[in-house]
Amino acid sequence: MHGSSDRAHLWIRVFAAPMLLAAATIIGLLAALLWGTVGQYVAWVTVGAPVPVVSWVWVRRRTKKNVRFSRATRGN
Amino acid sequence: MKARTVRIWSVVHTWTSLISTLFLLLLCLTGLPLIFHHEIDELLGYAPQPEAHASAARATPQVVADAALAADPGRVLQYVSWDKDEPGLVMAFTNGAPDGAPDNATVRAFDAVSAKLLGPVGVGPMLIVLKLHTDMFAGQAGKLFLGAMGLLFVVAIVSGVVLYWPFTRRLRFATIRDSAARRVRWLDWHNLIGVVTVAWALVVGLTGVVNTWAELMLNQWKATELASMVAPYAGKPPPVHLASLDNVVVRAMQAAPGMEVAFIAFPGTPFTSSHHFAAFMRGDTVLTSRLLKPVLLDGETGEVADARALPLYLQALLISQPLHFGDYGGMPLKVIWAALDGLTIVVIGSGLYLWVARRGKRAPAKADAFARRAPVPS
C-alpha cells in the first residue's frame, strides 16, 4: 500500500510538469483556432511555454557555473 | 518497468529515430524558412503587391478570368482563388489542359480592383524549399515516403515518453547533471527538451503525415462523394461555352449564404467533374474559413447542381493544415513555431550524438571483452 502510494507520488513528480506543459500546448493550439483574437493571445502564452522553460534551465545552469567559477577564483 | 521492457522500448526509440533522423532534419530545416515564407517572398521581391486605389469597386471575376487567359495565351484556366489574407489580390492558375499536372501550372496574381497582372506567385527560392519539404522533388512517392518518416517520428516520440520514466525518475524535473560526463549532460538536455515539446511535436508530426495523404483523400472524395454529386449528369459532354464566372460566383454565394468564395475549380480540373464548376466556399471565422464547402454548378448555365459539406476525412485534412503550418496566430505564433522547430532540431541532433557516443563507448568495451575471451596464443 505504502509502496504504491510512493510510486504514484514519484510518477506525479516525474510527469506533472511535462503533462501540464502538454495540456497547455494542446489548449493553446485549439484556442487560436476556435476563439479568434483572444485565442491567439492564449496560444502565444501556452504554446510558447516550453521555450521559457528551456531558457530558464539554460540560464540557471549558466548562473550556477558562473557562481562556481567566481567562488573558485576567490578561493585562490 | 522491467529491464527487458526498457530494452525493447529503447530499441524501438533508437531505430525509429535513426531511420528517420536524416529526413526529419531535412523537414525541420526546410520547415523553418517556410514558417516565414510570406515575409521572405516579400523581402526577396517575389510577393506581388496590390496597387493603391482610391475607389473600392472590385473587378468582376470574369474580368479577372479574361485577364488571366490574355496573360497566358493558348492555355486554359484551372482555378481562380481569393486569399482572405490578401484581399487586394486575385490568383489565377493556368495550365496546358484542365487536368494538367500541378507542376505545370502557372499561378499569377492580379489586382482585385483593376485586374492588372501583378506577377507570378510561388516562384523564387521558397519554391525549392517547399518542394524539398513536401516531396523532395519525387512527386507523390516522395510525399508518401516523407509521411512514413513522419509516422516513424511519432513512434519515436511515444517510445521516448515511455523511456522518460526509467531515465528520469530519480531526478527532479529539468535536472541537467553538470558534474557528469558530456554524454549524460546531453542525455538530460535531450530528455528535457523532448518532453516539454512533446505535444507540439506530436501535433505537427501527425498533421504533417495527414497532409502527405491529401492527394489520396482527394481521390477518395472524387470517387465517392463527387461521383454521387455528378451522377445525375452522367454522359453529359464537357461544356462547349463556359458560363460567365460572375454568374457562377453569384449563384454559389446564394447556395451558401453567409459564406464567400475561396476558389473556383473550372470543369475538368481535379477538384470537379468534366461538366461542372466547383465553387469552394469558406466561412468568416478562423475555423470556418478553413472548412470549405463545395458547391457544384453547371458548366454551361451556371445553375447550382449540388452543395454538400466535405466528408470528415477532408475536414480533418483542412483542419490539420493550420496546425502544421502555424500560420493562424499572427507573427508571435510563427516565432514560437520557429523556436519549437529549433528545439526539435536540438532533440534530433542530440539523439544522434547520444547514439554515436554510446557506440563509441561500447566499441572499446566489446574489444576488451573479446580480448579477454580470446584464447591467448602460446
mmCIF file of N, CA and C in Angstrom, chain B residues 178-303:
data_model
loop_
_atom_site.group_PDB
_atom_site.id
_atom_site.type_symbol
_atom_site.label_atom_id
_atom_site.label_comp_id
_atom_site.label_asym_id
_atom_site.label_seq_id
_atom_site.Cartn_x
_atom_site.Cartn_y
_atom_site.Cartn_z
ATOM 1 N N ASP B 178 25.407 18.650 -14.397
ATOM 2 C CA ASP B 178 26.609 19.337 -14.863
ATOM 3 C C ASP B 178 27.892 18.620 -14.484
ATOM 4 N N SER B 179 27.824 17.941 -13.340
ATOM 5 C CA SER B 179 29.063 17.313 -12.868
ATOM 6 C C SER B 179 29.362 16.021 -13.630
ATOM 7 N N ALA B 180 28.383 15.529 -14.383
ATOM 8 C CA ALA B 180 28.557 14.249 -15.072
ATOM 9 C C ALA B 180 29.255 14.434 -16.423
ATOM 10 N N ALA B 181 29.455 13.312 -17.110
ATOM 11 C CA ALA B 181 30.119 13.345 -18.416
ATOM 12 C C ALA B 181 29.263 14.106 -19.429
ATOM 13 N N ARG B 182 29.889 14.535 -20.523
ATOM 14 C CA ARG B 182 29.173 15.314 -21.544
ATOM 15 C C ARG B 182 27.978 14.536 -22.091
ATOM 16 N N ARG B 183 28.170 13.210 -22.260
ATOM 17 C CA ARG B 183 27.086 12.379 -22.799
ATOM 18 C C ARG B 183 25.855 12.415 -21.885
ATOM 19 N N VAL B 184 26.093 12.392 -20.580
ATOM 20 C CA VAL B 184 24.980 12.425 -19.617
ATOM 21 C C VAL B 184 24.301 13.796 -19.644
ATOM 22 N N ARG B 185 25.115 14.857 -19.762
ATOM 23 C CA ARG B 185 24.532 16.215 -19.859
ATOM 24 C C ARG B 185 23.617 16.314 -21.066
ATOM 25 N N TRP B 186 24.099 15.777 -22.197
ATOM 26 C CA TRP B 186 23.280 15.846 -23.422
ATOM 27 C C TRP B 186 22.051 14.940 -23.329
ATOM 28 N N LEU B 187 22.183 13.841 -22.586
ATOM 29 C CA LEU B 187 21.015 12.979 -22.365
ATOM 30 C C LEU B 187 19.950 13.758 -21.584
ATOM 31 N N ASP B 188 20.404 14.518 -20.575
ATOM 32 C CA ASP B 188 19.462 15.324 -19.789
ATOM 33 C C ASP B 188 18.792 16.391 -20.650
ATOM 34 N N TRP B 189 19.584 17.062 -21.491
ATOM 35 C CA TRP B 189 19.000 18.073 -22.397
ATOM 36 C C TRP B 189 18.014 17.425 -23.369
ATOM 37 N N HIS B 190 18.420 16.282 -23.921
ATOM 38 C CA HIS B 190 17.581 15.538 -24.876
ATOM 39 C C HIS B 190 16.236 15.192 -24.224
ATOM 40 N N ASN B 191 16.304 14.683 -22.975
ATOM 41 C CA ASN B 191 15.079 14.307 -22.260
ATOM 42 C C ASN B 191 14.218 15.522 -21.944
ATOM 43 N N LEU B 192 14.875 16.591 -21.476
ATOM 44 C CA LEU B 192 14.117 17.779 -21.076
ATOM 45 C C LEU B 192 13.429 18.427 -22.284
ATOM 46 N N ILE B 193 14.214 18.725 -23.324
ATOM 47 C CA ILE B 193 13.628 19.423 -24.491
ATOM 48 C C ILE B 193 12.596 18.527 -25.167
ATOM 49 N N GLY B 194 12.911 17.242 -25.233
ATOM 50 C CA GLY B 194 11.978 16.305 -25.856
ATOM 51 C C GLY B 194 10.642 16.279 -25.132
ATOM 52 N N VAL B 195 10.679 16.230 -23.800
ATOM 53 C CA VAL B 195 9.420 16.070 -23.056
ATOM 54 C C VAL B 195 8.615 17.377 -22.992
ATOM 55 N N VAL B 196 9.292 18.536 -22.990
ATOM 56 C CA VAL B 196 8.496 19.773 -22.923
ATOM 57 C C VAL B 196 7.878 20.140 -24.285
ATOM 58 N N THR B 197 8.455 19.610 -25.358
ATOM 59 C CA THR B 197 7.907 19.925 -26.685
ATOM 60 C C THR B 197 7.070 18.771 -27.248
ATOM 61 N N VAL B 198 6.809 17.758 -26.412
ATOM 62 C CA VAL B 198 6.205 16.522 -26.923
ATOM 63 C C VAL B 198 4.842 16.754 -27.592
ATOM 64 N N ALA B 199 3.997 17.567 -26.983
ATOM 65 C CA ALA B 199 2.649 17.755 -27.545
ATOM 66 C C ALA B 199 2.727 18.473 -28.888
ATOM 67 N N TRP B 200 3.536 19.526 -28.935
ATOM 68 C CA TRP B 200 3.676 20.281 -30.188
ATOM 69 C C TRP B 200 4.250 19.374 -31.289
ATOM 70 N N ALA B 201 5.311 18.614 -30.930
ATOM 71 C CA ALA B 201 5.959 17.750 -31.930
ATOM 72 C C ALA B 201 4.987 16.688 -32.437
ATOM 73 N N LEU B 202 4.163 16.140 -31.526
ATOM 74 C CA LEU B 202 3.184 15.129 -31.947
ATOM 75 C C LEU B 202 2.154 15.730 -32.897
ATOM 76 N N VAL B 203 1.655 16.928 -32.538
ATOM 77 C CA VAL B 203 0.631 17.567 -33.380
ATOM 78 C C VAL B 203 1.214 17.900 -34.756
ATOM 79 N N VAL B 204 2.395 18.515 -34.772
ATOM 80 C CA VAL B 204 2.990 18.895 -36.066
ATOM 81 C C VAL B 204 3.362 17.641 -36.870
ATOM 82 N N GLY B 205 3.866 16.617 -36.177
ATOM 83 C CA GLY B 205 4.225 15.378 -36.872
ATOM 84 C C GLY B 205 3.007 14.700 -37.485
ATOM 85 N N LEU B 206 1.962 14.542 -36.681
ATOM 86 C CA LEU B 206 0.760 13.843 -37.167
ATOM 87 C C LEU B 206 0.052 14.632 -38.271
ATOM 88 N N THR B 207 -0.046 15.952 -38.103
ATOM 89 C CA THR B 207 -0.710 16.755 -39.138
ATOM 90 C C THR B 207 0.120 16.748 -40.431
ATOM 91 N N GLY B 208 1.434 16.659 -40.278
ATOM 92 C CA GLY B 208 2.294 16.553 -41.464
ATOM 93 C C GLY B 208 2.014 15.249 -42.205
ATOM 94 N N VAL B 209 1.852 14.175 -41.438
ATOM 95 C CA VAL B 209 1.550 12.868 -42.050
ATOM 96 C C VAL B 209 0.209 12.957 -42.788
ATOM 97 N N VAL B 210 -0.782 13.551 -42.132
ATOM 98 C CA VAL B 210 -2.120 13.671 -42.757
ATOM 99 C C VAL B 210 -2.007 14.463 -44.071
ATOM 100 N N ASN B 211 -1.183 15.499 -44.061
ATOM 101 C CA ASN B 211 -1.024 16.309 -45.276
ATOM 102 C C ASN B 211 -0.420 15.529 -46.439
ATOM 103 N N THR B 212 0.414 14.545 -46.118
ATOM 104 C CA THR B 212 1.003 13.751 -47.204
ATOM 105 C C THR B 212 -0.045 12.857 -47.875
ATOM 106 N N TRP B 213 -1.167 12.671 -47.202
ATOM 107 C CA TRP B 213 -2.241 11.831 -47.764
ATOM 108 C C TRP B 213 -3.281 12.666 -48.516
ATOM 109 N N ALA B 214 -3.020 13.960 -48.688
ATOM 110 C CA ALA B 214 -4.018 14.868 -49.276
ATOM 111 C C ALA B 214 -4.525 14.362 -50.633
ATOM 112 N N GLU B 215 -3.595 13.955 -51.487
ATOM 113 C CA GLU B 215 -3.994 13.538 -52.831
ATOM 114 C C GLU B 215 -4.852 12.261 -52.780
ATOM 115 N N LEU B 216 -4.469 11.344 -51.894
ATOM 116 C CA LEU B 216 -5.239 10.100 -51.750
ATOM 117 C C LEU B 216 -6.657 10.412 -51.266
ATOM 118 N N MET B 217 -6.751 11.344 -50.305
ATOM 119 C CA MET B 217 -8.062 11.713 -49.764
ATOM 120 C C MET B 217 -8.921 12.382 -50.840
ATOM 121 N N LEU B 218 -8.266 13.240 -51.628
ATOM 122 C CA LEU B 218 -8.993 13.927 -52.697
ATOM 123 C C LEU B 218 -9.508 12.915 -53.726
ATOM 124 N N ASN B 219 -8.668 11.934 -54.045
ATOM 125 C CA ASN B 219 -9.091 10.893 -54.990
ATOM 126 C C ASN B 219 -10.271 10.099 -54.445
ATOM 127 N N GLN B 220 -10.211 9.825 -53.127
ATOM 128 C CA GLN B 220 -11.304 9.090 -52.486
ATOM 129 C C GLN B 220 -12.600 9.910 -52.565
ATOM 130 N N TRP B 221 -12.489 11.215 -52.304
ATOM 131 C CA TRP B 221 -13.667 12.097 -52.356
ATOM 132 C C TRP B 221 -14.248 12.130 -53.776
ATOM 133 N N LYS B 222 -13.336 12.197 -54.757
ATOM 134 C CA LYS B 222 -13.805 12.235 -56.153
ATOM 135 C C LYS B 222 -14.518 10.939 -56.522
ATOM 136 N N ALA B 223 -13.970 9.822 -56.038
ATOM 137 C CA ALA B 223 -14.528 8.520 -56.399
ATOM 138 C C ALA B 223 -15.863 8.254 -55.704
ATOM 139 N N THR B 224 -16.100 8.898 -54.569
ATOM 140 C CA THR B 224 -17.321 8.612 -53.808
ATOM 141 C C THR B 224 -18.292 9.804 -53.829
ATOM 142 N N GLU B 225 -17.989 10.837 -53.025
ATOM 143 C CA GLU B 225 -18.906 11.979 -52.864
ATOM 144 C C GLU B 225 -19.148 12.720 -54.183
ATOM 145 N N LEU B 226 -18.027 13.106 -54.825
ATOM 146 C CA LEU B 226 -18.172 13.879 -56.060
ATOM 147 C C LEU B 226 -18.888 13.063 -57.139
ATOM 148 N N ALA B 227 -18.544 11.767 -57.183
ATOM 149 C CA ALA B 227 -19.183 10.893 -58.181
ATOM 150 C C ALA B 227 -20.694 10.861 -57.974
ATOM 151 N N SER B 228 -21.127 10.817 -56.693
ATOM 152 C CA SER B 228 -22.578 10.770 -56.450
ATOM 153 C C SER B 228 -23.214 12.142 -56.712
ATOM 154 N N MET B 229 -22.439 13.219 -56.516
ATOM 155 C CA MET B 229 -22.981 14.557 -56.794
ATOM 156 C C MET B 229 -23.216 14.770 -58.295
ATOM 157 N N VAL B 230 -22.337 14.204 -59.119
ATOM 158 C CA VAL B 230 -22.459 14.436 -60.564
ATOM 159 C C VAL B 230 -23.170 13.293 -61.285
ATOM 160 N N ALA B 231 -23.587 12.260 -60.522
ATOM 161 C CA ALA B 231 -24.224 11.094 -61.146
ATOM 162 C C ALA B 231 -25.428 11.470 -62.036
ATOM 163 N N PRO B 232 -26.284 12.423 -61.587
ATOM 164 C CA PRO B 232 -27.435 12.772 -62.456
ATOM 165 C C PRO B 232 -27.016 13.373 -63.796
ATOM 166 N N TYR B 233 -25.771 13.803 -63.920
ATOM 167 C CA TYR B 233 -25.309 14.436 -65.168
ATOM 168 C C TYR B 233 -24.416 13.505 -65.980
ATOM 169 N N ALA B 234 -24.456 12.211 -65.635
ATOM 170 C CA ALA B 234 -23.584 11.239 -66.304
ATOM 171 C C ALA B 234 -23.816 11.273 -67.820
ATOM 172 N N GLY B 235 -22.745 11.201 -68.555
ATOM 173 C CA GLY B 235 -22.841 11.162 -70.011
ATOM 174 C C GLY B 235 -22.892 12.529 -70.662
ATOM 175 N N LYS B 236 -23.019 13.568 -69.865
ATOM 176 C CA LYS B 236 -23.031 14.924 -70.446
ATOM 177 C C LYS B 236 -21.621 15.295 -70.886
ATOM 178 N N PRO B 237 -21.476 15.851 -72.076
ATOM 179 C CA PRO B 237 -20.122 16.199 -72.552
ATOM 180 C C PRO B 237 -19.582 17.431 -71.828
ATOM 181 N N PRO B 238 -18.286 17.680 -71.902
ATOM 182 C CA PRO B 238 -17.737 18.905 -71.312
ATOM 183 C C PRO B 238 -18.414 20.127 -71.951
ATOM 184 N N PRO B 239 -18.612 21.198 -71.229
ATOM 185 C CA PRO B 239 -19.309 22.355 -71.782
ATOM 186 C C PRO B 239 -18.572 22.958 -72.981
ATOM 187 N N VAL B 240 -19.364 23.347 -74.000
ATOM 188 C CA VAL B 240 -18.755 23.985 -75.184
ATOM 189 C C VAL B 240 -18.493 25.453 -74.878
ATOM 190 N N HIS B 241 -19.506 26.112 -74.309
ATOM 191 C CA HIS B 241 -19.337 27.514 -73.898
ATOM 192 C C HIS B 241 -19.472 27.584 -72.387
ATOM 193 N N LEU B 242 -18.457 28.103 -71.756
ATOM 194 C CA LEU B 242 -18.500 28.174 -70.292
ATOM 195 C C LEU B 242 -19.420 29.297 -69.834
ATOM 196 N N ALA B 243 -20.136 29.052 -68.731
ATOM 197 C CA ALA B 243 -20.959 30.102 -68.116
ATOM 198 C C ALA B 243 -20.055 31.222 -67.627
ATOM 199 N N SER B 244 -20.617 32.428 -67.529
ATOM 200 C CA SER B 244 -19.830 33.561 -67.038
ATOM 201 C C SER B 244 -19.431 33.311 -65.580
ATOM 202 N N LEU B 245 -18.192 33.635 -65.261
ATOM 203 C CA LEU B 245 -17.706 33.421 -63.902
ATOM 204 C C LEU B 245 -18.465 34.306 -62.904
ATOM 205 N N ASP B 246 -18.911 35.470 -63.366
ATOM 206 C CA ASP B 246 -19.702 36.363 -62.488
ATOM 207 C C ASP B 246 -20.981 35.645 -62.041
ATOM 208 N N ASN B 247 -21.629 35.034 -63.022
ATOM 209 C CA ASN B 247 -22.860 34.282 -62.764
ATOM 210 C C ASN B 247 -22.599 33.124 -61.794
ATOM 211 N N VAL B 248 -21.485 32.420 -62.011
ATOM 212 C CA VAL B 248 -21.118 31.271 -61.171
ATOM 213 C C VAL B 248 -20.916 31.724 -59.723
ATOM 214 N N VAL B 249 -20.202 32.844 -59.537
ATOM 215 C CA VAL B 249 -19.918 33.338 -58.184
ATOM 216 C C VAL B 249 -21.206 33.756 -57.478
ATOM 217 N N VAL B 250 -22.067 34.479 -58.176
ATOM 218 C CA VAL B 250 -23.326 34.947 -57.568
ATOM 219 C C VAL B 250 -24.172 33.758 -57.131
ATOM 220 N N ARG B 251 -24.306 32.776 -58.000
ATOM 221 C CA ARG B 251 -25.157 31.612 -57.679
ATOM 222 C C ARG B 251 -24.557 30.770 -56.547
ATOM 223 N N ALA B 252 -23.233 30.667 -56.553
ATOM 224 C CA ALA B 252 -22.581 29.897 -55.476
ATOM 225 C C ALA B 252 -22.818 30.575 -54.130
ATOM 226 N N MET B 253 -22.758 31.903 -54.094
ATOM 227 C CA MET B 253 -22.968 32.622 -52.833
ATOM 228 C C MET B 253 -24.426 32.528 -52.379
ATOM 229 N N GLN B 254 -25.335 32.438 -53.334
ATOM 230 C CA GLN B 254 -26.755 32.242 -52.977
ATOM 231 C C GLN B 254 -26.969 30.840 -52.395
ATOM 232 N N ALA B 255 -26.211 29.884 -52.909
ATOM 233 C CA ALA B 255 -26.371 28.493 -52.442
ATOM 234 C C ALA B 255 -25.737 28.285 -51.066
ATOM 235 N N ALA B 256 -24.779 29.143 -50.702
ATOM 236 C CA ALA B 256 -24.117 29.010 -49.389
ATOM 237 C C ALA B 256 -24.145 30.375 -48.705
ATOM 238 N N PRO B 257 -25.314 30.741 -48.145
ATOM 239 C CA PRO B 257 -25.444 32.076 -47.542
ATOM 240 C C PRO B 257 -24.465 32.274 -46.379
ATOM 241 N N GLY B 258 -23.940 33.484 -46.281
ATOM 242 C CA GLY B 258 -23.001 33.792 -45.188
ATOM 243 C C GLY B 258 -21.590 33.337 -45.463
ATOM 244 N N MET B 259 -21.378 32.751 -46.644
ATOM 245 C CA MET B 259 -20.024 32.289 -46.967
ATOM 246 C C MET B 259 -19.514 33.052 -48.179
ATOM 247 N N GLU B 260 -18.203 33.045 -48.363
ATOM 248 C CA GLU B 260 -17.629 33.681 -49.553
ATOM 249 C C GLU B 260 -16.828 32.646 -50.329
ATOM 250 N N VAL B 261 -16.502 32.999 -51.580
ATOM 251 C CA VAL B 261 -15.804 32.032 -52.426
ATOM 252 C C VAL B 261 -14.313 32.026 -52.074
ATOM 253 N N ALA B 262 -13.786 30.844 -51.780
ATOM 254 C CA ALA B 262 -12.343 30.709 -51.541
ATOM 255 C C ALA B 262 -11.646 30.476 -52.879
ATOM 256 N N PHE B 263 -12.154 29.518 -53.645
ATOM 257 C CA PHE B 263 -11.643 29.326 -55.013
ATOM 258 C C PHE B 263 -12.659 28.608 -55.870
ATOM 259 N N ILE B 264 -12.490 28.807 -57.189
ATOM 260 C CA ILE B 264 -13.377 28.146 -58.148
ATOM 261 C C ILE B 264 -12.534 27.219 -59.020
ATOM 262 N N ALA B 265 -12.973 25.970 -59.100
ATOM 263 C CA ALA B 265 -12.309 24.999 -59.970
ATOM 264 C C ALA B 265 -13.089 24.927 -61.275
ATOM 265 N N PHE B 266 -12.389 25.043 -62.389
ATOM 266 C CA PHE B 266 -13.038 25.003 -63.693
ATOM 267 C C PHE B 266 -13.342 23.556 -64.103
ATOM 268 N N PRO B 267 -14.335 23.365 -64.978
ATOM 269 C CA PRO B 267 -14.691 21.996 -65.391
ATOM 270 C C PRO B 267 -13.477 21.224 -65.912
ATOM 271 N N GLY B 268 -13.385 19.956 -65.478
ATOM 272 C CA GLY B 268 -12.304 19.088 -65.957
ATOM 273 C C GLY B 268 -11.073 19.083 -65.070
ATOM 274 N N THR B 269 -11.022 19.984 -64.084
ATOM 275 C CA THR B 269 -9.853 20.016 -63.195
ATOM 276 C C THR B 269 -10.011 18.962 -62.094
ATOM 277 N N PRO B 270 -8.924 18.637 -61.382
ATOM 278 C CA PRO B 270 -9.009 17.550 -60.398
ATOM 279 C C PRO B 270 -10.029 17.778 -59.276
ATOM 280 N N PHE B 271 -10.477 18.995 -59.054
ATOM 281 C CA PHE B 271 -11.408 19.252 -57.957
ATOM 282 C C PHE B 271 -12.881 19.194 -58.364
ATOM 283 N N THR B 272 -13.170 18.836 -59.602
ATOM 284 C CA THR B 272 -14.573 18.806 -60.019
ATOM 285 C C THR B 272 -14.760 17.805 -61.166
ATOM 286 N N SER B 273 -15.967 17.812 -61.744
ATOM 287 C CA SER B 273 -16.222 16.900 -62.868
ATOM 288 C C SER B 273 -15.876 17.609 -64.170
ATOM 289 N N SER B 274 -16.001 16.882 -65.288
ATOM 290 C CA SER B 274 -15.670 17.489 -66.589
ATOM 291 C C SER B 274 -16.748 18.476 -67.032
ATOM 292 N N HIS B 275 -17.916 18.443 -66.363
ATOM 293 C CA HIS B 275 -19.033 19.288 -66.817
ATOM 294 C C HIS B 275 -19.353 20.435 -65.847
ATOM 295 N N HIS B 276 -18.721 20.431 -64.670
ATOM 296 C CA HIS B 276 -19.140 21.389 -63.639
ATOM 297 C C HIS B 276 -18.028 22.308 -63.159
ATOM 298 N N PHE B 277 -18.444 23.512 -62.795
ATOM 299 C CA PHE B 277 -17.599 24.355 -61.969
ATOM 300 C C PHE B 277 -17.785 23.858 -60.540
ATOM 301 N N ALA B 278 -16.745 23.981 -59.716
ATOM 302 C CA ALA B 278 -16.923 23.755 -58.278
ATOM 303 C C ALA B 278 -16.457 25.013 -57.568
ATOM 304 N N ALA B 279 -17.382 25.627 -56.827
ATOM 305 C CA ALA B 279 -17.016 26.796 -56.027
ATOM 306 C C ALA B 279 -16.817 26.317 -54.601
ATOM 307 N N PHE B 280 -15.623 26.516 -54.065
ATOM 308 C CA PHE B 280 -15.333 26.100 -52.692
ATOM 309 C C PHE B 280 -15.515 27.307 -51.780
ATOM 310 N N MET B 281 -16.531 27.205 -50.901
ATOM 311 C CA MET B 281 -16.936 28.336 -50.076
ATOM 312 C C MET B 281 -16.307 28.236 -48.680
ATOM 313 N N ARG B 282 -16.024 29.409 -48.098
ATOM 314 C CA ARG B 282 -15.469 29.419 -46.741
ATOM 315 C C ARG B 282 -16.262 30.366 -45.853
ATOM 316 N N GLY B 283 -16.191 30.102 -44.520
ATOM 317 C CA GLY B 283 -16.845 30.968 -43.536
ATOM 318 C C GLY B 283 -15.936 32.122 -43.163
ATOM 319 N N ASP B 284 -16.315 32.856 -42.105
ATOM 320 C CA ASP B 284 -15.527 34.050 -41.787
ATOM 321 C C ASP B 284 -14.806 33.981 -40.448
ATOM 322 N N THR B 285 -14.845 32.826 -39.760
ATOM 323 C CA THR B 285 -14.050 32.709 -38.532
ATOM 324 C C THR B 285 -12.760 31.936 -38.852
ATOM 325 N N VAL B 286 -11.826 31.935 -37.864
ATOM 326 C CA VAL B 286 -10.549 31.237 -38.106
ATOM 327 C C VAL B 286 -10.820 29.783 -38.499
ATOM 328 N N LEU B 287 -11.771 29.154 -37.778
ATOM 329 C CA LEU B 287 -12.053 27.742 -38.034
ATOM 330 C C LEU B 287 -12.837 27.551 -39.337
ATOM 331 N N THR B 288 -13.961 28.292 -39.472
ATOM 332 C CA THR B 288 -14.816 28.045 -40.647
ATOM 333 C C THR B 288 -14.158 28.524 -41.943
ATOM 334 N N SER B 289 -13.181 29.442 -41.833
ATOM 335 C CA SER B 289 -12.504 29.870 -43.059
ATOM 336 C C SER B 289 -11.610 28.752 -43.606
ATOM 337 N N ARG B 290 -11.346 27.742 -42.762
ATOM 338 C CA ARG B 290 -10.529 26.599 -43.216
ATOM 339 C C ARG B 290 -11.402 25.449 -43.719
ATOM 340 N N LEU B 291 -12.652 25.414 -43.239
ATOM 341 C CA LEU B 291 -13.522 24.292 -43.616
ATOM 342 C C LEU B 291 -14.317 24.670 -44.874
ATOM 343 N N LEU B 292 -13.900 24.160 -45.987
ATOM 344 C CA LEU B 292 -14.523 24.552 -47.249
ATOM 345 C C LEU B 292 -15.785 23.723 -47.516
ATOM 346 N N LYS B 293 -16.718 24.381 -48.224
ATOM 347 C CA LYS B 293 -17.944 23.675 -48.625
ATOM 348 C C LYS B 293 -18.056 23.770 -50.150
ATOM 349 N N PRO B 294 -18.042 22.638 -50.851
ATOM 350 C CA PRO B 294 -18.123 22.703 -52.306
ATOM 351 C C PRO B 294 -19.549 22.898 -52.818
ATOM 352 N N VAL B 295 -19.688 23.799 -53.796
ATOM 353 C CA VAL B 295 -20.962 23.991 -54.490
ATOM 354 C C VAL B 295 -20.687 23.669 -55.962
ATOM 355 N N LEU B 296 -21.442 22.721 -56.455
ATOM 356 C CA LEU B 296 -21.249 22.293 -57.846
ATOM 357 C C LEU B 296 -22.209 23.053 -58.759
ATOM 358 N N LEU B 297 -21.675 23.623 -59.849
ATOM 359 C CA LEU B 297 -22.529 24.418 -60.752
ATOM 360 C C LEU B 297 -22.341 23.942 -62.186
ATOM 361 N N ASP B 298 -23.436 23.945 -62.930
ATOM 362 C CA ASP B 298 -23.402 23.501 -64.325
ATOM 363 C C ASP B 298 -22.418 24.387 -65.117
ATOM 364 N N GLY B 299 -21.544 23.734 -65.885
ATOM 365 C CA GLY B 299 -20.510 24.471 -66.616
ATOM 366 C C GLY B 299 -21.048 25.407 -67.685
ATOM 367 N N GLU B 300 -22.229 25.099 -68.237
ATOM 368 C CA GLU B 300 -22.761 25.921 -69.335
ATOM 369 C C GLU B 300 -23.756 26.974 -68.856
ATOM 370 N N THR B 301 -24.602 26.581 -67.874
ATOM 371 C CA THR B 301 -25.651 27.508 -67.435
ATOM 372 C C THR B 301 -25.318 28.210 -66.120
ATOM 373 N N GLY B 302 -24.414 27.642 -65.353
ATOM 374 C CA GLY B 302 -24.087 28.213 -64.051
ATOM 375 C C GLY B 302 -25.100 27.861 -62.973
ATOM 376 N N GLU B 303 -26.056 27.006 -63.294
ATOM 377 C CA GLU B 303 -27.065 26.614 -62.304
ATOM 378 C C GLU B 303 -26.449 25.698 -61.241
#
